[in-house]
XYZ file of C-alpha atoms in Angstrom:
563
model
C -14.579 -11.527 21.044
C -12.807 -9.827 23.940
C -12.829 -6.172 24.958
C -9.778 -4.465 26.450
C -9.125 -0.960 27.696
C -6.670 1.173 25.758
C -3.110 0.962 27.105
C -3.911 -1.822 29.544
C -1.601 -4.824 29.842
C -3.913 -6.887 27.631
C -3.788 -4.089 25.046
C -0.015 -4.391 24.543
C -0.264 -8.163 24.237
C -3.098 -8.133 21.723
C -1.426 -5.442 19.654
C 2.003 -7.053 19.662
C 2.938 -5.973 16.063
C 2.174 -2.309 16.819
C 4.013 -2.591 20.143
C 7.081 -3.839 18.291
C 6.848 -0.911 15.869
C 6.729 1.565 18.777
C 9.737 -0.070 20.367
C 11.549 0.073 17.043
C 10.796 3.792 16.713
C 12.110 4.370 20.240
C 15.254 2.409 19.439
C 15.841 4.466 16.277
C 15.542 7.678 18.282
C 17.813 6.552 21.108
C 20.489 4.137 19.892
C 22.064 6.243 17.052
C 22.391 9.169 19.523
C 24.293 7.276 22.211
C 27.786 8.646 22.835
C 30.295 9.557 25.511
C 28.492 12.754 26.602
C 28.715 13.737 30.284
C 26.561 16.021 32.423
C 28.182 18.334 34.975
C 26.388 18.645 38.296
C 25.611 22.321 38.902
C 28.026 24.205 41.247
C 30.479 21.288 41.143
C 33.172 19.920 38.887
C 31.653 16.449 39.051
C 30.649 15.011 35.701
C 28.437 12.005 35.336
C 27.896 9.975 32.141
C 24.841 11.180 30.226
C 25.345 9.082 27.063
C 23.010 11.188 24.876
C 25.242 13.150 22.539
C 28.966 13.686 22.468
C 31.194 11.559 20.315
C 29.252 8.523 19.151
C 30.452 5.094 20.069
C 31.822 3.019 17.219
C 28.812 0.695 17.264
C 26.002 3.221 17.789
C 27.570 5.659 15.330
C 27.683 3.137 12.470
C 25.747 4.550 9.505
C 24.194 1.182 8.602
C 22.765 0.550 12.112
C 19.393 2.383 11.607
C 18.625 0.253 8.566
C 19.333 -2.968 10.446
C 17.154 -1.862 13.377
C 14.266 -0.923 11.056
C 14.444 -4.120 8.995
C 14.601 -6.246 12.179
C 11.662 -4.356 13.690
C 9.493 -4.701 10.593
C 10.307 -8.378 10.187
C 9.391 -9.044 13.833
C 6.085 -7.148 13.512
C 5.284 -8.928 10.245
C 6.066 -12.322 11.780
C 3.861 -11.661 14.829
C 0.941 -10.506 12.660
C 1.262 -13.520 10.353
C 1.673 -15.978 13.214
C -1.485 -14.747 14.942
C -3.462 -15.218 11.710
C -2.672 -18.953 11.725
C -2.978 -19.340 15.511
C -6.007 -21.450 16.516
C -6.327 -19.437 19.757
C -6.673 -16.115 17.923
C -9.544 -14.088 19.358
C -11.067 -10.957 17.920
C -10.218 -8.013 20.194
C -11.857 -4.609 20.509
C -10.053 -1.714 22.178
C -12.309 0.733 23.965
C -11.900 4.020 25.818
C -15.001 4.219 27.956
C -17.922 3.582 25.623
C -15.981 4.411 22.462
C -14.559 1.697 20.246
C -11.159 2.735 18.934
C -9.564 -0.320 17.334
C -10.507 -3.853 16.440
C -8.429 -6.894 15.587
C -10.202 -9.469 13.474
C -9.364 -11.544 10.417
C -10.059 -8.601 8.075
C -7.910 -5.997 9.860
C -5.134 -8.504 10.567
C -4.841 -9.409 6.904
C -4.404 -5.762 5.969
C -1.786 -5.435 8.690
C 0.124 -8.287 7.090
C -0.109 -6.615 3.667
C 1.119 -3.270 4.997
C 3.896 -4.639 7.175
C 5.083 -6.996 4.437
C 5.260 -4.183 1.867
C 7.126 -1.787 4.175
C 9.491 -4.561 5.240
C 10.390 -5.391 1.628
C 10.799 -1.711 0.724
C 13.040 -1.142 3.775
C 15.140 -4.200 2.999
C 15.628 -3.029 -0.594
C 16.568 0.447 0.658
C 19.661 -0.978 2.337
C 21.164 -1.024 -1.169
C 19.138 1.699 -2.848
C 20.121 4.254 -0.161
C 23.314 2.566 1.053
C 25.345 3.463 4.107
C 29.120 3.792 3.655
C 30.930 1.712 6.235
C 34.117 3.774 6.056
C 34.538 6.417 8.716
C 35.533 9.119 6.271
C 34.438 9.737 2.705
C 34.881 12.580 0.273
C 31.899 11.722 -1.904
C 29.036 14.140 -1.322
C 26.366 11.547 -2.218
C 27.799 9.066 0.280
C 27.903 11.732 2.987
C 24.234 12.535 2.253
C 23.258 8.874 2.454
C 25.119 8.334 5.748
C 23.557 11.352 7.433
C 20.013 10.429 6.315
C 19.927 6.808 7.374
C 18.046 7.351 10.642
C 15.608 9.766 8.965
C 14.777 7.316 6.188
C 13.995 4.396 8.473
C 12.125 6.515 11.024
C 9.825 7.508 8.168
C 9.462 3.872 7.110
C 8.432 2.753 10.608
C 6.077 5.730 10.957
C 4.447 4.770 7.670
C 3.974 1.193 8.875
C 2.463 2.342 12.182
C 0.033 4.720 10.446
C -1.059 2.031 8.010
C -1.660 -0.406 10.859
C -3.888 2.173 12.560
C -5.917 2.532 9.370
C -6.428 -1.237 9.203
C -7.558 -1.485 12.837
C -9.628 1.704 13.191
C -13.251 1.487 14.332
C -13.693 5.237 14.482
C -13.438 7.465 11.450
C -11.341 10.037 13.304
C -8.862 7.351 14.395
C -8.777 6.147 10.782
C -8.048 9.697 9.638
C -5.223 10.046 12.191
C -3.630 6.809 10.934
C -4.076 7.897 7.314
C -2.367 11.229 7.918
C 0.412 9.707 9.992
C 1.307 7.443 7.086
C 0.649 10.135 4.471
C 2.941 12.766 5.943
C 5.713 10.215 6.198
C 5.269 9.233 2.545
C 5.257 12.916 1.468
C 8.755 13.267 2.935
C 9.861 9.901 1.519
C 8.851 10.968 -2.003
C 11.005 14.112 -1.708
C 13.760 12.347 0.221
C 16.280 12.869 -2.592
C 15.727 16.604 -2.515
C 19.010 17.200 -4.341
C 17.358 15.878 -7.507
C 14.909 18.028 -9.423
C 12.473 15.141 -9.994
C 12.425 14.236 -6.290
C 11.805 17.777 -5.075
C 9.136 18.473 -7.698
C 7.344 15.162 -7.160
C 7.376 15.610 -3.367
C 5.974 19.135 -3.492
C 3.201 18.176 -5.911
C 2.320 15.080 -3.874
C 2.240 17.081 -0.658
C 0.054 19.900 -2.049
C -2.482 17.647 -3.750
C -2.517 15.219 -0.837
C -3.056 17.998 1.690
C -5.959 19.408 -0.254
C -7.508 15.933 -0.609
C -7.082 15.303 3.114
C -8.651 18.671 3.959
C -11.660 17.910 1.768
C -12.019 14.469 3.355
C -11.756 15.930 6.849
C -14.510 18.424 5.974
C -16.661 15.463 4.953
C -15.975 13.810 8.333
C -17.061 16.982 10.089
C -20.347 16.926 8.176
C -20.855 13.281 9.134
C -20.267 14.159 12.780
C -22.683 17.099 12.523
C -25.279 14.728 11.096
C -24.855 11.646 13.308
C -23.202 13.076 16.447
C -20.507 10.391 16.304
C -17.778 9.016 14.081
C -18.031 5.446 15.372
C -18.455 2.969 12.504
C -21.344 1.119 14.186
C -23.159 4.347 15.121
C -22.746 5.776 11.621
C -23.977 2.524 10.045
C -27.040 2.435 12.296
C -27.866 6.078 11.607
C -27.345 5.607 7.866
C -29.775 2.660 7.803
C -32.579 4.967 8.945
C -31.603 8.415 7.561
C -29.133 7.654 4.801
C -31.248 9.211 2.067
C -30.897 12.718 3.539
C -28.832 15.283 1.681
C -26.187 16.033 4.329
C -24.707 12.497 4.650
C -24.614 12.082 0.861
C -22.714 15.379 0.499
C -20.376 14.302 3.288
C -19.830 10.985 1.555
C -18.833 12.804 -1.631
C -16.187 14.834 0.218
C -14.823 11.745 1.949
C -14.538 9.914 -1.377
C -12.231 12.673 -2.615
C -9.784 11.947 0.198
C -9.756 8.201 -0.352
C -9.833 8.628 -4.135
C -6.469 10.376 -3.901
C -4.979 7.539 -1.851
C -6.003 4.872 -4.402
C -5.010 7.169 -7.319
C -8.482 7.120 -8.847
C -9.133 9.493 -11.727
C -9.386 12.472 -11.578
C -7.483 12.541 -8.269
C -4.421 10.773 -9.693
C -2.553 13.647 -11.353
C 0.135 13.903 -8.673
C 0.824 10.155 -8.682
C 2.996 9.899 -11.839
C 5.263 12.753 -10.714
C 5.487 11.309 -7.182
C 6.337 7.816 -8.436
C 8.970 9.054 -10.876
C 10.557 11.429 -8.335
C 10.741 8.969 -5.429
C 13.365 6.276 -5.217
C 12.047 2.961 -6.448
C 11.348 1.137 -3.115
C 9.284 4.145 -1.990
C 7.460 4.274 -5.328
C 6.674 0.556 -4.946
C 5.358 1.222 -1.457
C 3.028 3.928 -2.813
C 1.764 1.618 -5.534
C 0.917 -1.208 -3.124
C 0.518 -0.462 0.580
C -0.581 3.166 0.166
C -3.220 2.031 -2.321
C -4.337 -0.573 0.230
C -4.933 2.196 2.773
C -7.344 3.859 0.409
C -9.152 0.577 -0.230
C -9.542 -0.015 3.523
C -11.074 3.460 3.868
C -13.446 2.918 0.962
C -14.565 -0.452 2.325
C -15.185 1.049 5.767
C -17.158 3.977 4.362
C -19.018 2.417 1.440
C -19.613 -1.158 2.588
C -19.710 -0.862 6.384
C -21.258 2.590 6.891
C -23.099 3.631 3.715
C -25.001 0.380 3.266
C -27.269 1.480 0.416
C -30.394 -0.522 1.303
C -32.666 2.276 2.436
C -33.819 3.684 -0.894
C -32.546 5.048 -4.165
C -31.223 8.241 -2.622
C -28.669 6.494 -0.426
C -27.484 4.307 -3.329
C -26.394 7.270 -5.434
C -22.752 6.442 -4.812
C -23.178 3.144 -6.676
C -23.498 4.681 -10.113
C -20.872 7.318 -9.317
C -18.389 4.691 -8.190
C -19.076 2.476 -11.240
C -18.475 5.371 -13.654
C -15.364 6.375 -11.693
C -14.061 2.789 -11.936
C -14.458 2.622 -15.731
C -12.912 6.058 -16.257
C -10.011 5.226 -13.929
C -9.084 1.887 -15.504
C -9.421 3.244 -19.055
C -7.535 6.474 -18.392
C -4.733 4.612 -16.603
C -4.177 2.149 -19.426
C -4.364 4.741 -22.196
C -1.904 7.014 -20.376
C 0.477 4.082 -19.794
C 0.422 3.285 -23.524
C 2.027 6.636 -24.352
C 4.468 6.789 -21.465
C 8.211 6.629 -22.181
C 9.262 6.654 -18.506
C 9.036 3.164 -16.949
C 8.199 4.519 -13.481
C 5.437 6.737 -14.861
C 4.198 3.785 -16.872
C 3.953 1.703 -13.704
C 2.245 4.671 -11.999
C -0.476 4.761 -14.657
C -0.691 0.974 -14.413
C -1.461 1.456 -10.699
C -4.242 3.861 -11.663
C -5.746 1.137 -13.870
C -5.526 -1.430 -11.057
C -7.322 1.036 -8.796
C -10.142 1.101 -11.321
C -10.413 -2.700 -11.206
C -10.808 -2.644 -7.419
C -13.295 0.228 -7.517
C -15.400 -1.817 -9.937
C -15.424 -4.659 -7.428
C -16.562 -2.323 -4.624
C -19.379 -1.014 -6.855
C -20.501 -4.617 -7.452
C -20.571 -5.359 -3.720
C -22.601 -2.201 -3.160
C -25.114 -3.288 -5.796
C -25.397 -6.673 -4.109
C -25.880 -5.124 -0.654
C -28.455 -2.705 -2.097
C -30.676 -5.637 -2.982
C -30.654 -4.929 -6.724
C -29.370 -8.431 -7.315
C -30.933 -11.650 -6.119
C -28.172 -14.071 -5.246
C -26.577 -16.151 -2.491
C -25.393 -14.388 0.631
C -21.743 -15.177 -0.037
C -21.527 -13.117 -3.252
C -20.409 -9.931 -1.457
C -17.765 -11.726 0.593
C -16.463 -13.462 -2.537
C -15.887 -10.172 -4.352
C -14.273 -8.492 -1.336
C -12.094 -11.590 -0.889
C -10.961 -11.274 -4.519
C -9.989 -7.629 -3.862
C -8.020 -8.645 -0.781
C -6.212 -11.338 -2.744
C -5.394 -8.865 -5.523
C -3.982 -6.373 -3.021
C -1.887 -9.082 -1.385
C -0.275 -10.432 -4.559
C 0.106 -6.905 -5.970
C 2.795 -6.363 -3.330
C 4.844 -9.104 -5.011
C 4.813 -8.195 -8.687
C 4.242 -4.444 -8.522
C 6.867 -3.824 -5.831
C 9.212 -6.291 -7.559
C 8.981 -4.342 -10.836
C 9.916 -1.089 -9.074
C 12.855 -2.812 -7.371
C 14.273 -3.893 -10.745
C 14.163 -0.236 -11.740
C 15.865 0.524 -8.417
C 18.876 -1.547 -9.472
C 19.054 0.419 -12.703
C 18.894 3.652 -10.715
C 21.928 2.520 -8.735
C 23.969 2.701 -11.935
C 22.651 6.006 -13.218
C 18.862 6.306 -13.492
C 15.795 4.625 -14.966
C 13.833 7.566 -16.366
C 13.650 6.198 -19.927
C 12.418 2.928 -21.381
C 15.738 2.757 -23.227
C 17.494 2.299 -19.854
C 16.021 -1.230 -19.880
C 17.464 -1.997 -23.310
C 19.834 -4.920 -23.424
C 19.008 -6.021 -19.870
C 18.506 -9.576 -21.130
C 22.173 -9.726 -22.132
C 23.610 -7.845 -19.176
C 21.682 -9.709 -16.458
C 19.439 -12.515 -17.789
C 18.029 -13.435 -14.358
C 17.035 -9.869 -13.587
C 15.495 -9.386 -17.040
C 13.548 -12.622 -16.642
C 12.291 -11.450 -13.255
C 11.124 -8.147 -14.754
C 9.371 -9.993 -17.551
C 7.582 -12.216 -14.996
C 6.422 -9.125 -13.124
C 5.122 -7.557 -16.367
C 3.229 -10.704 -17.316
C 1.729 -10.902 -13.840
C 0.560 -7.283 -14.119
C -0.967 -8.099 -17.504
C -2.795 -11.087 -16.021
C -1.063 -13.889 -17.923
C -1.537 -17.409 -16.475
C -0.312 -19.128 -14.406
C 1.047 -16.129 -12.464
C -0.582 -14.565 -9.415
C -1.800 -11.557 -11.428
C -3.911 -13.814 -13.602
C -5.552 -15.464 -10.641
C -6.308 -12.189 -8.880
C -7.846 -10.599 -11.997
C -9.745 -13.798 -12.769
C -11.294 -13.838 -9.290
C -12.383 -10.201 -9.549
C -13.885 -10.649 -13.062
C -15.597 -13.914 -12.024
C -17.030 -12.181 -8.966
C -18.325 -9.292 -11.104
C -19.931 -11.700 -13.561
C -21.560 -13.726 -10.793
C -22.968 -10.608 -9.154
C -24.131 -9.212 -12.500
C -25.947 -12.394 -13.485
C -27.292 -13.110 -9.971
C -29.426 -16.157 -9.351
C -29.455 -16.934 -13.084
C -25.833 -18.034 -12.630
C -26.848 -20.766 -10.184
C -29.855 -21.827 -12.274
C -27.620 -22.687 -15.223
C -30.191 -21.655 -17.834
C -29.790 -19.279 -20.795
C -29.107 -15.638 -19.883
C -29.953 -12.686 -22.164
C -28.346 -9.272 -22.054
C -31.705 -7.794 -21.061
C -31.728 -9.832 -17.863
C -28.237 -9.114 -16.565
C -27.405 -6.302 -14.159
C -25.201 -3.351 -15.144
C -22.432 -4.779 -12.926
C -21.769 -7.292 -15.749
C -20.584 -4.430 -17.958
C -17.974 -3.567 -15.352
C -16.551 -7.072 -15.836
C -16.487 -6.497 -19.597
C -14.716 -3.150 -19.149
C -12.139 -4.762 -16.915
C -11.549 -7.554 -19.437
C -11.095 -5.100 -22.331
C -8.750 -2.912 -20.305
C -6.696 -5.923 -19.200
C -6.269 -6.889 -22.873
C -5.260 -3.303 -23.686
C -2.590 -3.311 -20.966
C -0.839 -6.336 -22.464
C 0.677 -4.101 -25.168
C 2.736 -1.842 -22.915
C 3.711 -4.691 -20.599
C 5.006 -6.733 -23.536
C 6.837 -3.662 -24.801
C 9.097 -3.911 -21.717
C 10.029 -7.480 -22.717
C 10.800 -6.461 -26.303
C 13.065 -3.652 -25.110
C 14.912 -5.835 -22.606
C 15.588 -8.815 -24.850
C 15.658 -7.476 -28.411
C 17.160 -3.973 -28.265
C 20.876 -3.251 -27.711
C 21.913 -1.530 -24.469
C 22.565 2.209 -24.313
C 26.053 3.600 -24.569
C 27.702 3.457 -21.168
C 25.370 0.694 -19.971
C 27.151 -2.427 -21.150
C 28.799 -3.372 -17.858
C 27.206 -5.732 -15.299
C 24.662 -4.164 -12.968
C 25.539 -3.354 -9.345
C 25.282 -6.450 -7.206
C 23.114 -5.100 -4.351
C 22.545 -8.262 -2.313
C 19.602 -7.035 -0.250
C 17.657 -5.553 -3.189
C 18.308 -8.668 -5.264
C 17.120 -10.909 -2.415
C 13.938 -8.835 -2.218
C 13.413 -9.230 -5.974
C 13.844 -13.015 -5.732
C 11.272 -13.130 -2.896
C 8.825 -11.219 -5.093
C 9.469 -13.540 -8.082
C 8.896 -16.682 -6.008
C 5.719 -15.245 -4.469
C 4.404 -14.186 -7.921
C 4.810 -17.688 -9.302
C 3.802 -19.760 -6.265
C 0.723 -17.685 -5.386
C -0.490 -18.086 -8.974
C 0.132 -21.832 -9.181
C -0.865 -22.823 -5.660
C -2.338 -19.882 -3.796
C -5.447 -21.700 -2.521
C -4.531 -21.180 1.113
C -4.176 -17.421 0.596
C -7.431 -17.217 -1.352
C -9.233 -19.018 1.453
C -7.607 -16.699 3.976
C -8.827 -13.645 2.036
C -12.353 -15.028 1.748
C -12.427 -15.777 5.468
C -11.285 -12.245 6.204
C -13.945 -10.789 3.904
C -16.702 -12.773 5.641
C -16.072 -10.880 8.887
C -17.421 -7.720 7.176
C -20.826 -9.311 6.639
């Protein structure tokens, strides 16, 4: 492991993906504003070229240029992060400012960087069609004029979201983590309400902003209590202090406030009420980003707080969050699936589906906490195995959850996707697209051999192994009286997964068996970039389910760095 000073030459090399994002942001600020402006020297008639402002050049004034810059920047950052993960010379790096650790690159944080950058890259690529730029110099259509004027704004927000998420993945100080979380959050608040001319977009954005701001304020208050208690917000200092004084009242109260903030990010009940409105009001690539990468931010925060800091091995008082998290997980997954059953809006249905998936991951974190607490006698690799399963689930979720939203994005391009009936007849109008949507639904339901089945199977298997403990390895008979309560979390996840199959299959029935709506019998818009993104998601969903061993091993290796 190497240590570098913040903003030194080694810093920019080690953090190449983030450096590329900063350069991309600078390019988006500068290049679209280049023009033939001139600056007059005071008291003279001499004018010198200034270039910032004036009449834009033909190239720099092109409406589609910001999208191309953003997509190129995100692809470069994603490539650099992925390449370093498979580089044999990769070395863990800690960034310090004096005696304070700010950021850390290791297998765990790098994997989350890849997840975040990949999700934002796919969403940005799909937005090239979902929020298209008109290449003609003049247009009379108000919607096209709106889209052209907002290109730079949209992709600035996308890059800001990616940068904030990367900070969350790398943070070794809770305040730095909070800064990254808010940087990404404020950008997503604006992205949700980006189509402010629509009632759903404005309403969803306002609700998401208000609820998110309150949740962030509560979480920040919890951080202030932690600082008051420990005198530091460094992860290692907080973990060391918790190991000796974690059963005191103040840190437990602080932990409860912090869980509110992260509970909102993962859309855990009862902090999920703004999510359905936000998902349905945002355009589909942004909604897919909220359902995948934004949820991953919350999981990173929960892992840092619950697994790294609040290691509950110092008595029953410090382990109080275990039972609370387990109950929250069951309520979240059950509420999400029941609400999705009655939803008639496909985007709201996918929003409630995301709530259920949050419950599955919270159950896994509760199981790891029980293992760390010493309640369960078992091999040392149990905790890493469960965390690795969560990482794998988050990774493949980008493929089939984002892909499902992008199919709805194509429907929005021809007039909206706010009703399940808008999917009717899709099997006749566009068989390949309907098949892709059906594959995404089956992956969300956990049907083999797709990636969703493998990710759910790994989580349930991890929960069962933790719940049974050493009796699993012994191979003898196991009675219900002997197993740990974690086993019941696995049962709850299994039952909820079976319940979710109904509303996922309902999408297939509507697409292939019902006739299309009036006015929706023509072929769908072509949209080459959004269709390419959908095909990428389809291929990833299938291949990572059939032969995803390398990714599973990568996730397990990343999880081992936590322990």
